[in-house]
Short mmCIF file of C-alpha atoms (C1' of nucleotides) in Angstrom, two decimals:
data_model
loop_
_atom_site.label_atom_id
_atom_site.label_comp_id
_atom_site.label_asym_id
_atom_site.label_seq_id
_atom_site.Cartn_x
_atom_site.Cartn_y
_atom_site.Cartn_z
CA MET A 1 -48.01 10.17 -49.66
CA LYS A 2 -45.96 13.27 -49.19
CA SER A 3 -44.31 12.99 -45.83
CA ASN A 4 -44.60 15.71 -43.26
CA ASN A 5 -41.09 14.84 -42.21
CA PRO A 6 -38.79 16.55 -44.65
CA GLU A 7 -35.79 14.68 -43.35
CA TRP A 8 -36.37 11.51 -45.26
CA VAL A 9 -38.28 10.87 -48.41
CA GLY A 10 -40.73 8.00 -48.68
CA PHE A 11 -40.39 5.13 -51.03
CA SER A 12 -43.11 6.16 -53.38
CA ASP A 13 -41.34 9.44 -53.68
CA PHE A 14 -38.00 7.85 -53.49
CA GLU A 15 -37.04 7.19 -57.05
CA GLU A 16 -38.53 10.23 -58.71
CA GLU A 17 -38.20 13.12 -56.32
CA ASN A 18 -35.39 12.09 -54.09
CA GLY A 19 -33.66 15.28 -53.18
CA LEU A 20 -31.74 13.94 -50.27
CA PHE A 21 -29.90 11.07 -51.82
CA PRO A 22 -27.69 11.48 -54.87
CA ALA A 23 -28.60 9.62 -58.02
CA ASP A 24 -25.53 7.42 -57.94
CA MET A 25 -26.11 6.16 -54.43
CA ILE A 26 -25.57 2.48 -53.82
CA TYR A 27 -28.52 0.90 -52.07
CA SER A 28 -30.95 -1.98 -51.95
CA ILE A 29 -34.56 -2.28 -50.90
CA HIS A 30 -36.08 -5.07 -48.82
CA ALA A 31 -39.73 -5.88 -48.26
CA TYR A 32 -41.27 -7.55 -45.22
CA ARG A 33 -44.72 -8.79 -44.31
CA LYS A 34 -46.82 -7.85 -41.33
CA ASN A 35 -45.67 -9.01 -37.90
CA GLU A 36 -42.22 -9.98 -38.96
CA LEU A 37 -39.33 -9.57 -36.60
CA ILE A 38 -36.87 -7.86 -38.90
CA PHE A 39 -34.11 -6.97 -36.45
CA ARG A 40 -33.25 -8.50 -33.13
CA GLN A 41 -31.69 -6.88 -30.17
CA GLY A 42 -28.01 -7.73 -30.57
CA ASP A 43 -28.00 -8.10 -34.35
CA VAL A 44 -24.93 -6.60 -35.95
CA CYS A 45 -25.80 -3.51 -37.91
CA GLU A 46 -23.38 -2.89 -40.74
CA ALA A 47 -25.52 -0.64 -42.89
CA LEU A 48 -27.91 2.25 -42.62
CA TYR A 49 -31.52 1.09 -42.72
CA VAL A 50 -34.29 3.49 -43.57
CA LEU A 51 -37.92 2.56 -43.18
CA ILE A 52 -39.49 3.93 -46.34
CA LYS A 53 -42.93 2.36 -46.24
CA GLY A 54 -45.15 1.10 -43.46
CA SER A 55 -44.60 1.12 -39.72
CA VAL A 56 -42.69 -0.89 -37.18
CA LYS A 57 -42.59 -1.24 -33.44
CA THR A 58 -39.36 -1.19 -31.48
CA GLU A 59 -39.34 -3.03 -28.20
CA MET A 60 -36.63 -3.18 -25.66
CA ILE A 61 -36.57 -6.43 -23.83
CA THR A 62 -35.13 -6.27 -20.38
CA GLU A 63 -33.19 -9.31 -19.31
CA ASN A 64 -36.07 -10.33 -17.08
CA GLY A 65 -38.18 -10.82 -20.17
CA ASN A 66 -40.43 -7.87 -19.51
CA LEU A 67 -41.21 -5.59 -22.36
CA LEU A 68 -40.59 -1.94 -22.04
CA GLY A 69 -42.37 -0.44 -25.01
CA ILE A 70 -40.32 2.21 -26.65
CA GLU A 71 -42.02 3.57 -29.69
CA ILE A 72 -43.79 3.08 -32.95
CA ILE A 73 -41.94 4.21 -36.05
CA ASN A 74 -43.75 5.29 -39.18
CA ALA A 75 -42.11 5.66 -42.55
CA PRO A 76 -40.09 7.49 -43.55
CA ARG A 77 -37.46 7.23 -40.88
CA PRO A 78 -34.09 5.58 -40.36
CA LEU A 79 -33.84 2.66 -37.96
CA ALA A 80 -31.34 3.06 -35.14
CA PRO A 81 -28.89 4.98 -37.33
CA ALA A 82 -26.76 5.93 -34.34
CA PHE A 83 -25.53 2.40 -33.93
CA LEU A 84 -24.03 2.15 -37.35
CA PHE A 85 -20.94 3.92 -36.07
CA SER A 86 -20.70 2.67 -32.53
CA ASP A 87 -17.79 0.45 -31.53
CA ASN A 88 -20.19 -2.32 -30.66
CA ASN A 89 -22.49 -1.87 -33.62
CA ARG A 90 -25.51 -3.90 -32.60
CA PHE A 91 -29.19 -3.17 -32.57
CA PRO A 92 -30.35 -2.05 -29.15
CA VAL A 93 -33.94 -3.14 -29.67
CA ASP A 94 -36.13 -5.64 -31.40
CA VAL A 95 -37.86 -4.28 -34.48
CA THR A 96 -41.17 -5.82 -35.52
CA THR A 97 -43.28 -4.85 -38.50
CA LEU A 98 -46.82 -3.67 -37.84
CA GLU A 99 -47.79 -3.93 -41.51
CA ALA A 100 -46.12 -4.60 -44.80
CA VAL A 101 -42.96 -2.52 -44.88
CA GLU A 102 -40.08 -1.66 -47.13
CA VAL A 103 -36.61 -0.91 -45.90
CA LEU A 104 -33.88 0.94 -47.74
CA ARG A 105 -30.42 -0.36 -47.05
CA ILE A 106 -27.26 1.68 -47.60
CA PRO A 107 -23.90 0.04 -46.84
CA LYS A 108 -21.77 1.72 -44.25
CA GLU A 109 -18.98 2.68 -46.66
CA GLU A 110 -21.55 4.32 -48.87
CA VAL A 111 -22.94 6.26 -45.95
CA ILE A 112 -19.48 7.55 -45.18
CA ARG A 113 -19.03 8.57 -48.77
CA LEU A 114 -22.33 10.44 -48.75
CA MET A 115 -21.53 12.15 -45.50
CA THR A 116 -18.27 13.54 -46.74
CA SER A 117 -19.54 14.56 -50.13
CA GLN A 118 -22.98 15.91 -49.22
CA ALA A 119 -23.10 18.47 -46.47
CA ASP A 120 -26.88 18.38 -46.29
CA PHE A 121 -26.94 14.66 -45.85
CA MET A 122 -24.45 14.96 -43.06
CA LYS A 123 -26.35 17.68 -41.25
CA GLN A 124 -29.57 15.77 -41.41
CA PHE A 125 -27.90 12.63 -40.20
CA LEU A 126 -26.40 14.51 -37.28
CA THR A 127 -29.62 16.27 -36.40
CA HIS A 128 -31.59 13.10 -36.53
CA ASN A 129 -29.18 11.28 -34.26
CA ALA A 130 -29.11 14.21 -31.90
CA ASN A 131 -32.87 14.18 -31.67
CA ARG A 132 -32.84 10.46 -31.00
CA THR A 133 -30.41 10.97 -28.19
CA GLN A 134 -32.67 13.57 -26.72
CA PHE A 135 -35.57 11.20 -26.98
CA LEU A 136 -33.63 8.60 -25.05
CA THR A 137 -32.63 11.13 -22.45
CA ASN A 138 -36.22 12.12 -22.01
CA ARG A 139 -37.22 8.50 -21.67
CA LEU A 140 -34.51 8.04 -19.08
CA GLN A 141 -35.84 10.99 -17.20
CA LEU A 142 -39.35 9.62 -17.23
CA LEU A 143 -38.21 6.26 -15.95
CA SER A 144 -36.15 7.83 -13.23
CA ILE A 145 -39.24 9.32 -11.65
CA LYS A 146 -40.20 6.82 -9.04
CA THR A 147 -43.83 7.49 -8.28
CA ILE A 148 -46.54 6.68 -10.77
CA LYS A 149 -48.27 10.00 -10.20
CA GLY A 150 -44.97 11.71 -10.84
CA LYS A 151 -44.62 9.93 -14.17
CA ILE A 152 -48.16 10.84 -15.10
CA ALA A 153 -47.59 14.46 -14.13
CA HIS A 154 -44.37 14.62 -16.11
CA PHE A 155 -46.04 13.15 -19.13
CA LEU A 156 -49.15 15.31 -18.98
CA LEU A 157 -47.17 18.51 -18.43
CA GLU A 158 -45.07 17.62 -21.43
CA GLN A 159 -48.20 17.18 -23.50
CA SER A 160 -49.69 20.43 -22.28
CA ASN A 161 -46.58 22.27 -23.35
CA GLU A 162 -47.15 21.22 -26.90
CA GLN A 163 -50.91 21.38 -26.84
CA GLY A 164 -53.27 23.16 -24.48
CA GLN A 165 -54.74 22.26 -21.12
CA LYS A 166 -56.99 19.85 -22.95
CA PHE A 167 -55.67 17.25 -25.31
CA SER A 168 -56.13 13.69 -26.38
CA ILE A 169 -53.63 10.89 -26.00
CA ASN A 170 -53.50 8.18 -28.58
CA ARG A 171 -52.71 5.38 -26.19
CA ASN A 172 -55.07 3.34 -24.07
CA GLN A 173 -54.35 2.70 -20.41
CA THR A 174 -52.67 -0.60 -21.09
CA GLU A 175 -50.27 1.02 -23.51
CA LEU A 176 -49.69 3.95 -21.20
CA ALA A 177 -48.86 1.59 -18.36
CA GLU A 178 -46.39 -0.19 -20.59
CA PHE A 179 -44.91 3.14 -21.62
CA PHE A 180 -44.42 4.10 -18.00
CA GLY A 181 -43.17 0.66 -17.09
CA VAL A 182 -45.83 0.10 -14.42
CA ALA A 183 -48.71 -2.32 -13.90
CA ARG A 184 -51.98 -1.43 -15.52
CA PRO A 185 -54.19 -1.53 -12.40
CA SER A 186 -51.65 0.60 -10.56
CA LEU A 187 -51.83 3.21 -13.28
CA ALA A 188 -55.61 3.13 -13.21
CA ARG A 189 -55.59 3.63 -9.46
CA SER A 190 -53.28 6.63 -9.66
CA LEU A 191 -55.29 8.15 -12.48
CA SER A 192 -58.57 7.80 -10.64
CA GLU A 193 -57.05 9.31 -7.51
CA MET A 194 -55.83 12.27 -9.49
CA VAL A 195 -59.31 12.69 -10.92
CA GLN A 196 -60.85 12.52 -7.46
CA GLU A 197 -58.38 15.10 -6.21
CA GLY A 198 -59.60 17.41 -8.96
CA ILE A 199 -56.22 17.69 -10.61
CA ILE A 200 -57.26 16.31 -13.96
CA SER A 201 -60.32 15.03 -15.69
CA ILE A 202 -60.51 12.21 -18.17
CA ASN A 203 -63.06 11.46 -20.81
CA LYS A 204 -62.13 8.45 -22.91
CA LYS A 205 -58.78 9.47 -24.32
CA GLU A 206 -59.31 13.18 -23.68
CA TYR A 207 -57.33 14.51 -20.77
CA THR A 208 -57.88 17.94 -19.22
CA ILE A 209 -55.56 19.56 -16.73
CA LEU A 210 -57.69 21.26 -14.09
CA ASN A 211 -55.05 22.14 -11.54
CA ASN A 212 -51.73 22.90 -13.12
CA LYS A 213 -50.09 23.75 -9.83
CA GLY A 214 -51.30 20.57 -8.21
CA LEU A 215 -49.86 18.62 -11.09
CA ARG A 216 -46.47 20.22 -10.64
CA GLU A 217 -46.48 19.43 -6.96
CA LEU A 218 -46.67 15.76 -7.79
CA LEU A 219 -43.17 16.09 -9.14
CA LEU A 220 -41.84 17.07 -5.72
CA MET B 1 -10.81 33.98 -29.70
CA LYS B 2 -8.31 32.77 -32.20
CA SER B 3 -5.78 30.08 -31.68
CA ASN B 4 -2.96 32.51 -32.38
CA ASN B 5 -3.90 34.62 -29.42
CA PRO B 6 -0.79 34.44 -27.24
CA GLU B 7 -2.94 34.68 -24.16
CA TRP B 8 -3.87 31.05 -24.48
CA VAL B 9 -0.48 29.60 -25.24
CA GLY B 10 0.69 27.22 -22.56
CA PHE B 11 -2.73 27.04 -20.99
CA SER B 12 -2.60 23.27 -21.11
CA ASP B 13 -1.02 20.45 -22.98
CA PHE B 14 -3.59 21.02 -25.65
CA GLU B 15 -1.58 22.97 -28.14
CA GLU B 16 1.45 20.74 -28.35
CA GLU B 17 -0.14 17.31 -28.34
CA ASN B 18 -3.13 18.04 -30.44
CA GLY B 19 -3.20 15.56 -33.27
CA LEU B 20 -6.87 15.61 -34.00
CA PHE B 21 -7.60 19.25 -34.62
CA PRO B 22 -6.18 21.26 -37.52
CA ALA B 23 -3.88 24.16 -36.84
CA ASP B 24 -6.25 26.80 -38.15
CA MET B 25 -9.17 25.76 -35.99
CA ILE B 26 -11.13 28.52 -34.29
CA TYR B 27 -11.55 27.86 -30.62
CA SER B 28 -11.30 29.24 -27.10
CA ILE B 29 -10.35 27.71 -23.79
CA HIS B 30 -12.09 28.25 -20.48
CA ALA B 31 -10.88 27.35 -17.02
CA TYR B 32 -12.99 26.47 -13.99
CA ARG B 33 -12.28 25.75 -10.36
CA LYS B 34 -13.24 22.71 -8.35
CA ASN B 35 -16.93 22.14 -7.60
CA GLU B 36 -18.19 24.65 -10.09
CA LEU B 37 -21.44 24.03 -11.89
CA ILE B 38 -20.34 24.77 -15.42
CA PHE B 39 -23.44 23.71 -17.36
CA ARG B 40 -26.99 23.41 -16.23
CA GLN B 41 -29.63 21.07 -17.48
CA GLY B 42 -31.51 23.16 -20.03
CA ASP B 43 -28.67 25.50 -20.95
CA VAL B 44 -28.54 26.21 -24.64
CA CYS B 45 -25.54 24.58 -26.22
CA GLU B 46 -24.37 26.41 -29.30
CA ALA B 47 -20.82 25.12 -29.45
CA LEU B 48 -18.87 21.93 -29.05
CA TYR B 49 -17.27 21.69 -25.63
CA VAL B 50 -14.36 19.36 -25.02
CA LEU B 51 -13.05 18.63 -21.56
CA ILE B 52 -9.29 18.77 -22.01
CA LYS B 53 -8.08 18.79 -18.43
CA GLY B 54 -9.53 17.53 -15.17
CA SER B 55 -12.74 15.66 -14.53
CA VAL B 56 -16.41 16.49 -14.18
CA LYS B 57 -19.53 14.79 -12.96
CA THR B 58 -22.74 14.78 -14.95
CA GLU B 59 -25.94 14.53 -12.98
CA MET B 60 -29.41 14.24 -14.30
CA ILE B 61 -31.91 15.86 -12.04
CA THR B 62 -35.36 14.43 -12.26
CA GLU B 63 -38.14 16.93 -11.89
CA ASN B 64 -38.81 15.65 -8.42
CA GLY B 65 -35.41 16.91 -7.39
CA ASN B 66 -33.86 13.48 -6.97
CA LEU B 67 -30.46 12.89 -8.39
CA LEU B 68 -29.89 10.08 -10.76
CA GLY B 69 -26.12 9.86 -11.05
CA ILE B 70 -25.01 9.29 -14.58
CA GLU B 71 -21.27 9.27 -14.87
CA ILE B 72 -17.90 10.79 -14.22
CA ILE B 73 -16.06 12.19 -17.20
CA ASN B 74 -12.29 12.43 -17.34
CA ALA B 75 -10.36 14.53 -19.83
CA PRO B 76 -10.04 14.35 -22.72
CA ARG B 77 -13.64 13.97 -23.79
CA PRO B 78 -16.36 16.07 -25.38
CA LEU B 79 -19.31 17.12 -23.24
CA ALA B 80 -22.74 16.14 -24.55
CA PRO B 81 -21.69 16.64 -28.18
CA ALA B 82 -24.83 14.99 -29.47
CA PHE B 83 -26.94 17.93 -28.45
CA LEU B 84 -25.09 20.45 -30.50
CA PHE B 85 -27.12 19.39 -33.51
CA SER B 86 -30.46 18.58 -31.97
CA ASP B 87 -33.46 20.73 -32.78
CA ASN B 88 -33.79 21.64 -29.15
CA ASN B 89 -30.11 22.10 -28.45
CA ARG B 90 -30.01 22.14 -24.68
CA PHE B 91 -27.86 20.33 -22.17
CA PRO B 92 -29.59 17.24 -20.84
CA VAL B 93 -27.65 17.17 -17.59
CA ASP B 94 -25.94 19.29 -15.02
CA VAL B 95 -22.16 19.30 -15.31
CA THR B 96 -20.12 19.94 -12.17
CA THR B 97 -16.35 20.07 -11.94
CA LEU B 98 -14.64 17.60 -9.62
CA GLU B 99 -11.34 19.45 -9.78
CA ALA B 100 -9.81 22.33 -11.70
CA VAL B 101 -10.73 21.80 -15.32
CA GLU B 102 -10.21 23.32 -18.72
CA VAL B 103 -12.76 23.25 -21.46
CA LEU B 104 -12.14 23.72 -25.15
CA ARG B 105 -14.93 25.51 -26.98
CA ILE B 106 -15.46 25.26 -30.73
CA PRO B 107 -18.33 27.22 -32.28
CA LYS B 108 -20.95 25.22 -34.10
CA GLU B 109 -20.15 26.65 -37.54
CA GLU B 110 -16.55 25.75 -37.04
CA VAL B 111 -17.51 22.20 -36.09
CA ILE B 112 -19.47 21.90 -39.29
CA ARG B 113 -16.52 23.17 -41.28
CA LEU B 114 -14.23 20.63 -39.62
CA MET B 115 -16.66 17.80 -40.19
CA THR B 116 -16.88 18.42 -43.88
CA SER B 117 -13.19 19.01 -44.41
CA GLN B 118 -11.71 16.39 -42.10
CA ALA B 119 -12.98 12.86 -42.52
CA ASP B 120 -11.18 11.64 -39.42
CA PHE B 121 -12.77 14.30 -37.29
CA MET B 122 -16.15 13.35 -38.62
CA LYS B 123 -15.71 9.65 -37.97
CA GLN B 124 -14.55 10.22 -34.44
CA PHE B 125 -17.44 12.52 -33.80
CA LEU B 126 -19.90 9.96 -35.14
CA THR B 127 -18.38 7.07 -33.26
CA HIS B 128 -18.32 8.98 -30.05
CA ASN B 129 -21.95 9.96 -30.35
CA ALA B 130 -22.91 6.44 -31.26
CA ASN B 131 -21.18 5.11 -28.18
CA ARG B 132 -22.94 7.67 -26.06
CA THR B 133 -26.27 6.56 -27.42
CA GLN B 134 -25.42 3.01 -26.56
CA PHE B 135 -24.48 4.05 -23.08
CA LEU B 136 -27.86 5.72 -22.68
CA THR B 137 -29.62 2.67 -24.02
CA ASN B 138 -27.83 0.48 -21.54
CA ARG B 139 -28.73 2.86 -18.76
CA LEU B 140 -32.33 2.75 -19.86
CA GLN B 141 -32.24 -1.00 -19.74
CA LEU B 142 -30.83 -1.00 -16.23
CA LEU B 143 -33.49 1.40 -15.01
CA SER B 144 -36.24 -0.60 -16.61
CA ILE B 145 -35.48 -3.53 -14.33
CA LYS B 146 -37.82 -3.07 -11.44
CA THR B 147 -36.36 -5.08 -8.59
CA ILE B 148 -33.18 -4.04 -6.85
CA LYS B 149 -31.79 -7.56 -6.95
CA GLY B 150 -32.48 -7.60 -10.66
CA LYS B 151 -30.51 -4.41 -11.15
CA ILE B 152 -27.66 -5.79 -9.09
CA ALA B 153 -27.69 -9.02 -11.06
CA HIS B 154 -27.72 -7.16 -14.37
CA PHE B 155 -24.84 -5.01 -13.27
CA LEU B 156 -22.74 -7.83 -11.85
CA LEU B 157 -23.28 -10.05 -14.87
CA GLU B 158 -22.21 -7.19 -17.07
CA GLN B 159 -19.05 -6.80 -15.04
CA SER B 160 -18.32 -10.52 -15.09
CA ASN B 161 -18.50 -10.51 -18.86
CA GLU B 162 -15.64 -8.07 -19.03
CA GLN B 163 -13.73 -9.43 -16.09
CA GLY B 164 -13.91 -12.80 -14.36
CA GLN B 165 -16.13 -14.16 -11.62
CA LYS B 166 -14.19 -12.03 -9.21
CA PHE B 167 -13.72 -8.34 -9.73
CA SER B 168 -13.65 -5.07 -7.91
CA ILE B 169 -16.06 -2.20 -8.37
CA ASN B 170 -14.82 1.31 -7.96
CA ARG B 171 -17.97 2.67 -6.39
CA ASN B 172 -19.04 2.53 -2.78
CA GLN B 173 -22.53 1.47 -1.78
CA THR B 174 -23.79 5.00 -1.66
CA GLU B 175 -22.65 5.65 -5.21
CA LEU B 176 -23.97 2.30 -6.40
CA ALA B 177 -27.36 3.09 -4.90
CA GLU B 178 -27.38 6.41 -6.68
CA PHE B 179 -26.34 4.70 -9.90
CA PHE B 180 -29.24 2.28 -9.60
CA GLY B 181 -31.62 5.02 -8.54
CA VAL B 182 -32.52 3.32 -5.26
CA ALA B 183 -32.13 4.13 -1.59
CA ARG B 184 -28.88 3.17 0.02
CA PRO B 185 -30.29 1.03 2.87
CA SER B 186 -32.47 -0.82 0.38
CA LEU B 187 -29.44 -1.65 -1.70
CA ALA B 188 -27.55 -2.80 1.38
CA ARG B 189 -30.45 -5.03 2.34
CA SER B 190 -30.63 -6.65 -1.08
CA LEU B 191 -26.87 -7.13 -1.19
CA SER B 192 -26.76 -8.77 2.22
CA GLU B 193 -29.63 -11.05 1.28
CA MET B 194 -27.81 -12.11 -1.85
CA VAL B 195 -24.74 -12.84 0.22
CA GLN B 196 -26.79 -14.89 2.70
CA GLU B 197 -28.32 -16.83 -0.17
CA GLY B 198 -24.82 -17.74 -1.26
CA ILE B 199 -25.16 -16.09 -4.65
CA ILE B 200 -22.32 -13.65 -4.24
CA SER B 201 -19.70 -12.73 -1.72
CA ILE B 202 -18.43 -9.28 -0.97
CA ASN B 203 -15.20 -8.17 0.55
CA LYS B 204 -14.82 -4.40 0.65
CA LYS B 205 -15.13 -3.47 -2.99
CA GLU B 206 -14.32 -6.97 -4.22
CA TYR B 207 -17.31 -8.87 -5.52
CA THR B 208 -17.30 -12.59 -6.30
CA ILE B 209 -20.03 -14.41 -8.15
CA LEU B 210 -20.57 -17.75 -6.42
CA ASN B 211 -23.74 -18.91 -8.16
CA ASN B 212 -23.94 -17.69 -11.71
CA LYS B 213 -27.20 -19.49 -12.35
CA GLY B 214 -28.81 -18.07 -9.25
CA LEU B 215 -27.79 -14.62 -10.35
CA ARG B 216 -29.43 -15.08 -13.72
CA GLU B 217 -32.63 -16.26 -12.09
CA LEU B 218 -32.91 -12.92 -10.34
CA LEU B 219 -33.54 -11.43 -13.75
CA LEU B 220 -36.71 -13.48 -14.16
"C1'" DC C 1 -2.21 7.70 18.28
"C1'" DA C 2 -6.63 10.06 18.37
"C1'" DC C 3 -10.18 12.07 16.27
"C1'" DA C 4 -13.42 13.22 12.65
"C1'" DA C 5 -15.51 11.96 8.46
"C1'" DA C 6 -17.16 8.73 5.55
"C1'" DG C 7 -18.98 4.36 4.73
"C1'" DT C 8 -21.59 0.23 6.16
"C1'" DG C 9 -25.04 -3.06 8.62
"C1'" DT C 10 -29.42 -3.38 10.25
"C1'" DA C 11 -33.91 -2.84 12.37
"C1'" DA C 12 -38.86 -1.10 12.64
"C1'" DC C 13 -42.15 0.98 10.33
"C1'" DA C 14 -44.76 3.42 6.59
"C1'" DG C 15 -46.10 3.74 2.07
"C1'" DA C 16 -46.31 2.60 -2.69
"C1'" DT C 17 -46.82 -0.64 -6.18
"C1'" DG C 18 -47.68 -5.29 -8.01
"C1'" DT C 19 -50.82 -9.29 -8.24
"C1'" DT C 20 -54.94 -11.40 -8.82
"C1'" DA C 21 -59.53 -11.51 -9.57
"C1'" DC C 22 -63.81 -10.12 -11.17
"C1'" DA C 23 -67.57 -6.94 -12.76
"C1'" DC C 24 -68.68 -3.71 -15.98
"C1'" DA C 25 -68.33 -0.81 -20.24
"C1'" DT C 26 -67.40 -0.20 -24.91
"C1'" DA C 27 -66.58 -1.12 -29.62
"C1'" DG C 28 -66.47 -3.82 -33.60
"C1'" DC C 29 -68.67 -7.20 -36.11
"C1'" DA C 30 -71.66 -11.27 -37.65
"C1'" DT D 1 -79.58 -7.06 -32.40
"C1'" DG D 2 -76.53 -9.92 -29.82
"C1'" DC D 3 -71.89 -11.69 -29.32
"C1'" DT D 4 -67.09 -11.44 -28.48
"C1'" DA D 5 -62.86 -9.09 -27.71
"C1'" DT D 6 -60.84 -5.38 -25.72
"C1'" DG D 7 -60.52 -1.99 -22.44
"C1'" DT D 8 -61.57 -0.09 -17.82
"C1'" DG D 9 -62.77 0.35 -12.61
"C1'" DT D 10 -61.81 -1.44 -8.39
"C1'" DA D 11 -61.05 -4.30 -4.37
"C1'" DA D 12 -58.10 -7.31 -1.14
"C1'" DC D 13 -53.92 -8.69 -0.33
"C1'" DA D 14 -48.80 -9.60 -0.80
"C1'" DT D 15 -44.33 -7.60 -1.59
"C1'" DC D 16 -41.06 -4.56 -2.17
"C1'" DT D 17 -38.84 -0.39 -1.36
"C1'" DG D 18 -38.18 3.96 1.12
"C1'" DT D 19 -37.54 6.34 5.53
"C1'" DT D 20 -35.53 7.05 9.68
"C1'" DA D 21 -32.56 6.08 13.16
"C1'" DC D 22 -28.61 4.41 15.29
"C1'" DA D 23 -24.44 1.60 16.15
"C1'" DC D 24 -20.45 0.05 14.22
"C1'" DT D 25 -16.33 0.01 11.05
"C1'" DT D 26 -13.05 1.95 8.16
"C1'" DT D 27 -10.39 5.63 6.36
"C1'" DG D 28 -7.89 9.64 6.31
"C1'" DT D 29 -5.50 13.23 8.66
"C1'" DG D 30 -3.40 16.20 12.10
#
DNA sequence: CACAAAGTGTAACAGATGTTACACATAGCA
DNA sequence: TGCTATGTGTAACATCTGTTACACTTTGTG
C-alpha cells in the first residue's frame, strides 16, 4: 500500500496522508475497468492525469500498424505529464488499463497554480519530466543500435550495471523482442548464438554474463 | 560571475534585448570557436545553458560508434534543459559548435529561484521541455519504422501536412540518410525506386508527392 | 574558366533480419 | 493425471539493407 516511489502518493493514501498536494487542490477521480483504452494517441490532454491505483500499458503505434511496446506503468505515477504544456498537447501513446485503475485528474490551470505556489510540487514535476526525457533518450539509443546482438548487449550491460553479472529479467522472449523492435525468432537466434559463443548463459529468465569483454565488443 | 561584471558587457546582444530574464539574474557567458566540442554525452550538467549566439549540432553517439544525427540548434535556445533536473543529470548528446557561439550559463539554484519567482519563465521552461519531449517521441516513432521506404513515407507525409504536395527539404541525401539512421546508398536506392514507381518525383531538393495513396501504403 | 570538393546514381555482393512453419517444453488448470 | 495455452528452439528461405567501389554531376572558389 505504501508506495516505494515517494514522488506520488497512492489513492488509498491520497486523502489522508497526502503530503504532496495541498488540501484545497481542485481535482477529480475517474475509475476504469480492466482492458479499457483510456487515452488514445492523439487525444488532447488538457489536464494532469495521475495513475493512483492499478497499472496501465502504454503502446506506441507506428503508422505501419506495428506495435512498439514502450512500458508498463504502475500506480502511483503521472501519465505523460510532459505533454500538458507542449504546444501540440496531445497524447503520444495509447494507454490501456491492465486491471481496474483509478486516475486523478487535475486541470491545467490548477497545475499552474500549484507549481507557482508549491516549490516542492514544482521540483518533483520537473524531476519527473526530466527522468521521462532520459528514459526516451535511452530508448532512442537502444533503437538506434542496428544489430540485434548489439541491442541485447546494450540491454544486458545496462542491467549488469544495476545488478550483478547474474540477474533475472521479467520479460519473456516475445516481450523482449517487442521491446527491441525485432522479430521473435530473430531474437532467439541471436541469443542462442551468444550462448554458444560463451558470452552469456541463460536459464529460464536468469541471465548470466560470462564474458563481459565479449559483450562490449558486440557494440562495436 | 555576476551580471554587473563589466567584463561581460557588450559580449553579445544579450544584455540589451533580454526581455525574459530579470536584471538581477546570476549568470556567466562563455564563448567558443567553430567546430569545438562543447559538451560530451555523459557530461554532468549542473546549470542551465542557453545558446545565445551561433549554432550547434547535437549528435547522439550510439555505443557502436555510429552517429545518429539529431538536430541543428540555432540561437537563441537552451541546450538540453530537461536534464538539469533529472536524477542522473548528464548530457544525452554531444554538442559541437558549427560556428563561433556564445553560451549563457545559469546555475541550477538560480534557475530554481527564477522558476518560483517568475511565472513566465516557468511556463516557457515547461513548454520548451514539453516540446522537446514531443520531438523525441516523434524521433522514436520514425526510428521504429523498419523499412527505409516507410521512413521516407513517414517523413514526406509529415512534410506535406505542413506544406503542400510539393516542398523542398533543406537536407542533402547524406544528411537525410544520417537522420533516418540508414546508409546513404540504401536511401538513394529506395528513393530512386519510389521515383520509378511514380510515387514521388525529385528535383534537386524539391520533392513532389505524386501518389499520396501509394505513399501511405508504404507504411503498411 | 578550371579545378577541387561535395553530392549523387548505381551496381555487385555480403550479411543480417524477417517470415513461415513446425516440434518441443513448460506451466497452469480441470 | 492429462489437456490446453503459452513460450521456446530451430530450420529453410525470402528480403532488405549495408558495404564497397566507381563514374558522373553539381557546386563553390581561386
